Short mmCIF file of C-alpha atoms in Angstrom, two decimals:
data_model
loop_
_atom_site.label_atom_id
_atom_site.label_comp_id
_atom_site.label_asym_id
_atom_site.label_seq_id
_atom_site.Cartn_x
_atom_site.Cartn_y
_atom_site.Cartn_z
CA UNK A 1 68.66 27.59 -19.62
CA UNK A 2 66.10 28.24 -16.75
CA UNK A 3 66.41 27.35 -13.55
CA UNK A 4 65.66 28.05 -9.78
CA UNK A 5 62.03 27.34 -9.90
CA UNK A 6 59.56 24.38 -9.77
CA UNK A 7 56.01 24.72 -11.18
CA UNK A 8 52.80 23.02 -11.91
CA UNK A 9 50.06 23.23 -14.25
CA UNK A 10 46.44 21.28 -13.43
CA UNK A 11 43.86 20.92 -15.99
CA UNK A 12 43.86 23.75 -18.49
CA UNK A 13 44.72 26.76 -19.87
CA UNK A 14 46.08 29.80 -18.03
CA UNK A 15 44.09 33.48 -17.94
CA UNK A 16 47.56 35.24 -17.37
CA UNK A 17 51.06 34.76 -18.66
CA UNK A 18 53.61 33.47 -16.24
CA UNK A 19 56.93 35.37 -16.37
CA UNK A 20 60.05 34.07 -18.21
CA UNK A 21 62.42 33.48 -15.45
CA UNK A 22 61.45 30.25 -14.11
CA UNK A 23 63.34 26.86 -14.12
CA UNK A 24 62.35 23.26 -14.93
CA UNK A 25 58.86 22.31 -14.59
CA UNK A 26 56.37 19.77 -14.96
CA UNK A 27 52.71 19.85 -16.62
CA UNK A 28 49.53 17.45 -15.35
CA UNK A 29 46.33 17.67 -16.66
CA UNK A 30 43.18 15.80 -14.45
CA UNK A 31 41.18 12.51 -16.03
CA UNK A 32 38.23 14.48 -18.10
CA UNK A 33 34.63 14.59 -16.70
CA UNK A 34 32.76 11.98 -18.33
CA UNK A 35 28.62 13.07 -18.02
CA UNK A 36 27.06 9.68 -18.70
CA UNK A 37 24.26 9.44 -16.55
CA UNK A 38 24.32 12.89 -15.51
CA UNK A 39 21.16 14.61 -15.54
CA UNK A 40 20.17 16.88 -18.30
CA UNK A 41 20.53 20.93 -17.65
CA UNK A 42 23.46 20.05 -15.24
CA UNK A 43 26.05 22.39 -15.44
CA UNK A 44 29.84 20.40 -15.57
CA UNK A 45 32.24 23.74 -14.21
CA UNK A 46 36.16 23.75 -14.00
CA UNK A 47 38.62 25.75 -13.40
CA UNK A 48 42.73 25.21 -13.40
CA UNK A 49 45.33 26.25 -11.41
CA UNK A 50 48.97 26.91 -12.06
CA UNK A 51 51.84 26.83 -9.43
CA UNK A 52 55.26 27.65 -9.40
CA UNK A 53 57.70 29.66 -7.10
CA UNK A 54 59.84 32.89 -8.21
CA UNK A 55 62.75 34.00 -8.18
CA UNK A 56 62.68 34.40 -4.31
CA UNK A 57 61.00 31.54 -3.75
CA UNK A 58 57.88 32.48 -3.15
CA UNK A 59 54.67 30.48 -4.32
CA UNK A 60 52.48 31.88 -6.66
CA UNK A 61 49.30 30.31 -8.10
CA UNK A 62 47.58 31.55 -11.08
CA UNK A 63 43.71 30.44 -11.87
CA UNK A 64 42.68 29.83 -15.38
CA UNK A 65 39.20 30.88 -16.58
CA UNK A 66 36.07 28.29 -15.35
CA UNK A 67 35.16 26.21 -18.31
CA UNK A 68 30.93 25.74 -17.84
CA UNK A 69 29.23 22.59 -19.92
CA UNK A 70 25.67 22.27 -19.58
CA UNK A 71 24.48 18.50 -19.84
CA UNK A 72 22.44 17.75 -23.10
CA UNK A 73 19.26 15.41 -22.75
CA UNK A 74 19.22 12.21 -24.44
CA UNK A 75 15.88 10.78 -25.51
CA UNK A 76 15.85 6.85 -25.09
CA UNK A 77 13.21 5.08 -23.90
CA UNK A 78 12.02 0.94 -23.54
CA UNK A 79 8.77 -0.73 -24.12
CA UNK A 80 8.45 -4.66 -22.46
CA UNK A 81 5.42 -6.03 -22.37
CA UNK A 82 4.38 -7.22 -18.82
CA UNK A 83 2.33 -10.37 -18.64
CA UNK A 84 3.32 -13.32 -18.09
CA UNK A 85 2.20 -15.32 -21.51
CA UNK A 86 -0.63 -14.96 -24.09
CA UNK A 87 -3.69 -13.13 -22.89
CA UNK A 88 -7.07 -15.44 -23.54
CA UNK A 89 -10.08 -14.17 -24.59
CA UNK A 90 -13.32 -16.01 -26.33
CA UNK A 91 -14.30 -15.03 -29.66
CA UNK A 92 -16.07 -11.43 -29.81
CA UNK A 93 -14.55 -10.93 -26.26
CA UNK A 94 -14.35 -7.35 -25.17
CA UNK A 95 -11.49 -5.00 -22.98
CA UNK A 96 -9.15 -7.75 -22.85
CA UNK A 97 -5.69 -5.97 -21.24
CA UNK A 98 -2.86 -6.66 -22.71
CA UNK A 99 0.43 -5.25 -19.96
CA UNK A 100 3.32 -3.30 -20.96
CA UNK A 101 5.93 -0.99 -19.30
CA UNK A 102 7.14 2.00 -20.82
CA UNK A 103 10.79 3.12 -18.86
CA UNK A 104 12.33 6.56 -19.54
CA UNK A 105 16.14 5.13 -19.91
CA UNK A 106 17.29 9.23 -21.10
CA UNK A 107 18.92 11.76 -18.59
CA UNK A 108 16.10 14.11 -18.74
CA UNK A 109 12.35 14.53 -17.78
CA UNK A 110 11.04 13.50 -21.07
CA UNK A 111 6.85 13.46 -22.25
CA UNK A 112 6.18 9.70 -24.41
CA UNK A 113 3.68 9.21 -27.18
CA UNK A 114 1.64 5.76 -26.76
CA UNK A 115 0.65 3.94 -29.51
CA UNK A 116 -1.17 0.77 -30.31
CA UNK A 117 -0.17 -1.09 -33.09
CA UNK A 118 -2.61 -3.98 -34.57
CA UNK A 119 -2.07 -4.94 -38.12
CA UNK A 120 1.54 -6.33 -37.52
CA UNK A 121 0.58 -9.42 -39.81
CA UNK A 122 2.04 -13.05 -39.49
CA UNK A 123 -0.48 -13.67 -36.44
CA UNK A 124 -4.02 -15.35 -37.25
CA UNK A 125 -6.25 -12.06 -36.50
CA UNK A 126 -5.72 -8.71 -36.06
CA UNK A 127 -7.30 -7.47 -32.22
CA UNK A 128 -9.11 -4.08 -32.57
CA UNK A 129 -7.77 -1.81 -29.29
CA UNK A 130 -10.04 -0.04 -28.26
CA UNK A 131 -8.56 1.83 -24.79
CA UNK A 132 -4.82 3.11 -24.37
CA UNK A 133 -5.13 3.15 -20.49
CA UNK A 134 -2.53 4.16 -17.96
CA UNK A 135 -1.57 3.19 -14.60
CA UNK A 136 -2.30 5.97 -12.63
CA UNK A 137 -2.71 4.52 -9.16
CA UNK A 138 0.97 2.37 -9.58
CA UNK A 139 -0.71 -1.10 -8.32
CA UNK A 140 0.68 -2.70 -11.79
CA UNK A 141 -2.75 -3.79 -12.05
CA UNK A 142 -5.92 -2.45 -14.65
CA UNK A 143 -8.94 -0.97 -12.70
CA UNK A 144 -11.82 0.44 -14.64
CA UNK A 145 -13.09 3.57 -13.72
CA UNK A 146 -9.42 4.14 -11.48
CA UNK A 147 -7.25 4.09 -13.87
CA UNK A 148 -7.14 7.22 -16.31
CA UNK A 149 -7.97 6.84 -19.96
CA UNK A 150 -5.20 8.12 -22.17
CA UNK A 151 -5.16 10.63 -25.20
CA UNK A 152 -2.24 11.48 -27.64
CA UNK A 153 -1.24 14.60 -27.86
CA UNK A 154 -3.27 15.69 -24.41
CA UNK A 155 -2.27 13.23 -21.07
CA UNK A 156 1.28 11.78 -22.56
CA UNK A 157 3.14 10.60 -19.72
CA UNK A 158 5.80 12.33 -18.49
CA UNK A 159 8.50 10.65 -16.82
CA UNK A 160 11.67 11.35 -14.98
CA UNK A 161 15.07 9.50 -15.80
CA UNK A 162 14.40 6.02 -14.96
CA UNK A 163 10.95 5.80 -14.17
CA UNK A 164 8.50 3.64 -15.61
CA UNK A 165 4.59 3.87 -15.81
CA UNK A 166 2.55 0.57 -16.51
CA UNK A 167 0.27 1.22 -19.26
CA UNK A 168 -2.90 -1.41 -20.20
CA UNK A 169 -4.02 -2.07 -24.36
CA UNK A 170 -7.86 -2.58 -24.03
CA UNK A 171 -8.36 -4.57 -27.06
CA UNK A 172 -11.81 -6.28 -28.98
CA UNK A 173 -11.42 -9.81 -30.20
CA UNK A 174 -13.28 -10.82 -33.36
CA UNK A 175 -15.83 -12.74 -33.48
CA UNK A 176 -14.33 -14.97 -36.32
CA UNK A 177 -11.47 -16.14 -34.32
CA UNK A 178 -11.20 -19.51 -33.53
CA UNK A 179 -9.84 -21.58 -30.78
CA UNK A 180 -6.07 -21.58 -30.43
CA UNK A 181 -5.51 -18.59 -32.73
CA UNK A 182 -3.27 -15.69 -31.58
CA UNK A 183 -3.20 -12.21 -32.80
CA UNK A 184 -0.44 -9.81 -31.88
CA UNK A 185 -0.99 -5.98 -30.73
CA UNK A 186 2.23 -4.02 -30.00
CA UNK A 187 2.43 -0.56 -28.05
CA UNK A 188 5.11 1.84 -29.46
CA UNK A 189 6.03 4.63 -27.27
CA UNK A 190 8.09 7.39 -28.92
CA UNK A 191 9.92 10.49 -26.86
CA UNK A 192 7.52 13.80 -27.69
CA UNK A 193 10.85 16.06 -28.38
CA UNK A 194 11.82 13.86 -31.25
CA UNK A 195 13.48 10.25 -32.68
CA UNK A 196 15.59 9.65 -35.36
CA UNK A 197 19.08 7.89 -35.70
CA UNK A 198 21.14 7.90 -32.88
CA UNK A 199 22.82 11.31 -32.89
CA UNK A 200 20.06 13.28 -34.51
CA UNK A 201 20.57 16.58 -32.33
CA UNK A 202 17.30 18.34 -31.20
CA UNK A 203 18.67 21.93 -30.69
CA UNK A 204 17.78 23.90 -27.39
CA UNK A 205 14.92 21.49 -27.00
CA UNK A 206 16.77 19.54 -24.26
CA UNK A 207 15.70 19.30 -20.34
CA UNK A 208 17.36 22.59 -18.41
CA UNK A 209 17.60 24.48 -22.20
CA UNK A 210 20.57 21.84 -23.58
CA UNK A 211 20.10 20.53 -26.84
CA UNK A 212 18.40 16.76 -27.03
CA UNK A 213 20.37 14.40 -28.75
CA UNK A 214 18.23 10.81 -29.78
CA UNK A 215 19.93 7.90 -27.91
CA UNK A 216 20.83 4.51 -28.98
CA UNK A 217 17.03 3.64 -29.14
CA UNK A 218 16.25 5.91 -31.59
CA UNK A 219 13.87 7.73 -28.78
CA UNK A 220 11.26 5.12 -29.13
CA UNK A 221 10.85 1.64 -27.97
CA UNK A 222 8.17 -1.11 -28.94
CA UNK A 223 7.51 -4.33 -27.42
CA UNK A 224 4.96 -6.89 -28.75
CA UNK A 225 1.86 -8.37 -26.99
CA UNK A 226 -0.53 -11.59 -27.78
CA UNK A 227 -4.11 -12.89 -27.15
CA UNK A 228 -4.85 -16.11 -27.40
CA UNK A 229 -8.36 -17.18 -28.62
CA UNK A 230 -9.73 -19.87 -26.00
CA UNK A 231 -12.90 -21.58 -25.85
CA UNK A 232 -12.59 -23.66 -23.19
CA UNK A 233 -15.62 -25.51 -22.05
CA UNK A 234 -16.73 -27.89 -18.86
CA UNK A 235 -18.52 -31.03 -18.57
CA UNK A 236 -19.43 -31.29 -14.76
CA UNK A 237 -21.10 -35.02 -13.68
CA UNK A 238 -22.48 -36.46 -11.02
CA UNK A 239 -22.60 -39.98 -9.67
CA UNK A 240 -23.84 -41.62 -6.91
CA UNK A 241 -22.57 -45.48 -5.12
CA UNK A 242 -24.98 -46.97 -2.30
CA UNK A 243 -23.78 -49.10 0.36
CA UNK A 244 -26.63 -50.31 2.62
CA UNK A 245 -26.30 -51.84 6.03
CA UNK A 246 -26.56 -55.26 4.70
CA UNK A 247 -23.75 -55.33 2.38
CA UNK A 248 -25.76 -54.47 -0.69
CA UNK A 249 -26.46 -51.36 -3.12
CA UNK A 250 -29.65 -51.05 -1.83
CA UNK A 251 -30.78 -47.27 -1.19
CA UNK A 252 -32.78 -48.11 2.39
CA UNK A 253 -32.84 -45.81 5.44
CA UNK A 254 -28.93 -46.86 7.16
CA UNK A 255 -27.80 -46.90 3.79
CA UNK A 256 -24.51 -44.64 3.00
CA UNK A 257 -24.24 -42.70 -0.47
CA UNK A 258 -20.75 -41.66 -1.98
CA UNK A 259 -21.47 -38.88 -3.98
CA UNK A 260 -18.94 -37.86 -6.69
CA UNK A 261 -18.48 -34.71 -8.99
CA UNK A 262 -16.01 -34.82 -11.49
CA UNK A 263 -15.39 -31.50 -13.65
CA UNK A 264 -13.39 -32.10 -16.98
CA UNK A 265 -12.04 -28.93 -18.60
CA UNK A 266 -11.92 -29.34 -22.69
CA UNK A 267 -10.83 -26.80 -25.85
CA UNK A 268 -7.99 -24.86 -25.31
CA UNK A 269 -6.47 -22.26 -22.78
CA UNK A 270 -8.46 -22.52 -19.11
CA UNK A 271 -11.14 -21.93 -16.93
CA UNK A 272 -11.12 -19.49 -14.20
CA UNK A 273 -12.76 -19.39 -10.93
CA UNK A 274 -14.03 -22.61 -11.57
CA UNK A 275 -15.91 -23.99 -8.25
CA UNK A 276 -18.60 -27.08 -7.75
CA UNK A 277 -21.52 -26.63 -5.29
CA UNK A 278 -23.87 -29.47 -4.07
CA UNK A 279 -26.58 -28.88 -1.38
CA UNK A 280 -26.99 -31.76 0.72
CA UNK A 281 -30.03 -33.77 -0.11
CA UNK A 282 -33.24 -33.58 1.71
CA UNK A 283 -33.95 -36.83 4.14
CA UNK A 284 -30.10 -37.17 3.98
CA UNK A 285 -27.54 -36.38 6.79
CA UNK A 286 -23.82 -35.32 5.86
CA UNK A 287 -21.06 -37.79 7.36
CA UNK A 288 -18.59 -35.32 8.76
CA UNK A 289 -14.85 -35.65 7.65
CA UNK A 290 -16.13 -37.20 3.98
CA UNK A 291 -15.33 -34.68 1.84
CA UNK A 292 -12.31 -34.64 -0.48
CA UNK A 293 -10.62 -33.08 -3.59
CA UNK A 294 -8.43 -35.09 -6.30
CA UNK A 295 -8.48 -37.82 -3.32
CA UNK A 296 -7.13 -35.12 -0.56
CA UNK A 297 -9.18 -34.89 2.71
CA UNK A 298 -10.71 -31.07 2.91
CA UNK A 299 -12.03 -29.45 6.09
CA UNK A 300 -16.02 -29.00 6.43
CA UNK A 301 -15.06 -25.35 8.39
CA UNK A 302 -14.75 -22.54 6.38
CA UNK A 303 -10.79 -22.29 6.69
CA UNK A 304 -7.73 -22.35 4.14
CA UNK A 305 -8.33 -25.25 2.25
CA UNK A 306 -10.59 -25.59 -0.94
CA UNK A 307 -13.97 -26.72 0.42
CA UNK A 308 -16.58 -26.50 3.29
CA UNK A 309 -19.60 -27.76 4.52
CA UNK A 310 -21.59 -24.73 6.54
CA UNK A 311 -24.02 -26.22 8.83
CA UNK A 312 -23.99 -29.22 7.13
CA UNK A 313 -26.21 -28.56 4.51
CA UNK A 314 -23.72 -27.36 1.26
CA UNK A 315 -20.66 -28.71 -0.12
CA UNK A 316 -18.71 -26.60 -1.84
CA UNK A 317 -15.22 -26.14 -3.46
CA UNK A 318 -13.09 -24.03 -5.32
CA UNK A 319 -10.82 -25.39 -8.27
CA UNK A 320 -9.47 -21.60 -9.37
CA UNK A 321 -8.07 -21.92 -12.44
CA UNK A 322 -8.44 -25.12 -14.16
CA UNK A 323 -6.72 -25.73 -17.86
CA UNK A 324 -7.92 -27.54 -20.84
CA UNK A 325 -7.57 -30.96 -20.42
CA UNK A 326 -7.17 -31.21 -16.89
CA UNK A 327 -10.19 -32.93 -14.75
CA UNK A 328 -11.11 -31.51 -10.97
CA UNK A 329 -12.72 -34.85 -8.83
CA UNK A 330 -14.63 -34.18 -5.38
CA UNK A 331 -16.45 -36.98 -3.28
CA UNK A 332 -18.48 -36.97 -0.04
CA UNK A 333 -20.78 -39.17 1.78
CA UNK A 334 -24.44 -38.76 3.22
CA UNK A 335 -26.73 -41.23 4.78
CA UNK A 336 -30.13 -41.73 4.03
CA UNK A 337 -32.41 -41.45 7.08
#
């Protein structure tokens, strides 16, 4: 039976043999490494350590060799499309921009394949993209002439673990859409070392010289995008009511004159930038403080609200965006000289 001597093994095995005559001991081995997350090419080193004390009591430690794993690369990678709802665009409507973000979710600097995807079927037309355009001043928004242009094979972007580039679908609509139709165009983006099933092992191809192993996106990712055919149209009117000085409709020098413009959006989707101006009518004056929008006193300055009246002599306001079915109503008063 041995005895006499305590000892201690951590984490693996030993490079040299420890002699016979020691006593009762114990053995611990550390919690693995796990490398999930880890960036690829990183080098995971360890090395063990026995204790134990001899015969005299002395310590001695004995190192084991250093185990060295080098970090594989996994290729995933997400596509989510980033606007808000359906894209509108009139019929034969060119470069409308479809949104999308393309995320590298892998461990390893990794190069992505864009592609635009049209005949999905199941929508009512098929778009016809004409751009693949990315981001490349990072404002999330499209800017023509900024933004670069992109070509397979020649500008794929190339993105570190985690990052994300915004990349813009230019796309035509046809001509034979009609209102209310929606056609679908996806963007696919696909990892340039490889995809396959999860597991499918690209060998020494991996970031830092590892192997790349596909992830559990298959090393592609695809999200779906929409237009939205709208022909939305606007009937603007005008209409005047007289009060005269006498309690009558008449239209006499003294007289007042409520003006009042009423825009009415119709089809489908909406207007933007929609605005009304009026000039103020020659041998007329403007009655400060008249003017209003939807029955809400505006400002004559030029200030924060919707409307103004510079020097008197122009009404104007701004309705921004105005959907189908909705109606924008503005009144103001003059008096006839």
């Amino acid at each position: 039976m041995l005895s006499g001597t305590n000892w201690s093994i951590v984490n693996v095995r030993l490079s040299a043999a420890l002699p016979l005559a020691v006593a009762s001991a114990t053995i611990g081995f550390a919690t693995p490494a796990h490398a999930v997350g880890t960036a690829a090419g990183t080098t995971i080193s360890n090395t063990a350590t026995a204790t134990y004390s001899d015969g005299g009591g002395n310590p001695v430690s004995v190192p084991s060799n250093k185990v060295d794993l080098r970090v594989d690369e996994l290729l995933d990678v997400t596509v989510a499309s980033a606007d808000p709802g359906d894209v509108q665009g009139a019929p034969g409507a060119t470069n409308r921009v479809l949104s999308f973000t393309v995320t590298n979710k892998g461990n390893g600097s990794e190069g992505f394949r864009l592609t635009p995807l049209n005949a999905i079927g199941g929508d009512a037309f098929d778009p016809a993209t004409t751009s693949v355009v990315l981001d490349s001043n990072g404002n999330g928004v499209y800017d023509a002439g900024v933004d670069t242009v992109y070509a397979a094979g020649s500008n794929d972007p190339v993105l570190a673990p985690d990052a994300s580039i915004r990349v813009f679908l230019l796309s035509t609509i046809p001509a034979s859409a009609t209102d209310g139709q929606r056609g679908e165009t996806d963007l696919k983006a696909a990892a340039v070392t490889g995809t396959g099933a999860p597991g499918t092992t690209f060998t020494g191809q991996g970031t830092g010289g590892g192997d790349a192993v596909v992830g559990a996106t298959g090393g592609d990712g695809q999200d779906k995008g929409f237009y939205v055919v709208s022909s939305a149209t606007v009937a603007f009117v005008k209409s005047a009511a007289v009060a005269d000085p006498f309690g009558g409709t008449k239209s006499v020098p003294g007289a007042i004159v409520t003006y009042t413009l009423v825009a009415t959006v119709s089809g489908s989707g909406s207007l933007a930038n929609l605005a009304a101006a009026d000039p103020i009518p020659v041998n007329t004056t403007y009655q400060p403080g008249t003017l209003t929008l939807q029955g809400a006193a505006l400002t004559d300055a030029t200030d924060g609200d919707a409307g103004e009246v510079p020097a008197n002599a122009n009404v104007a306001v701004r309705f921004g965006a105005v959907a189908a079915g909705q109606t924008r109503t503005v009144t103001f008063k003059v008096k006839i000289n």
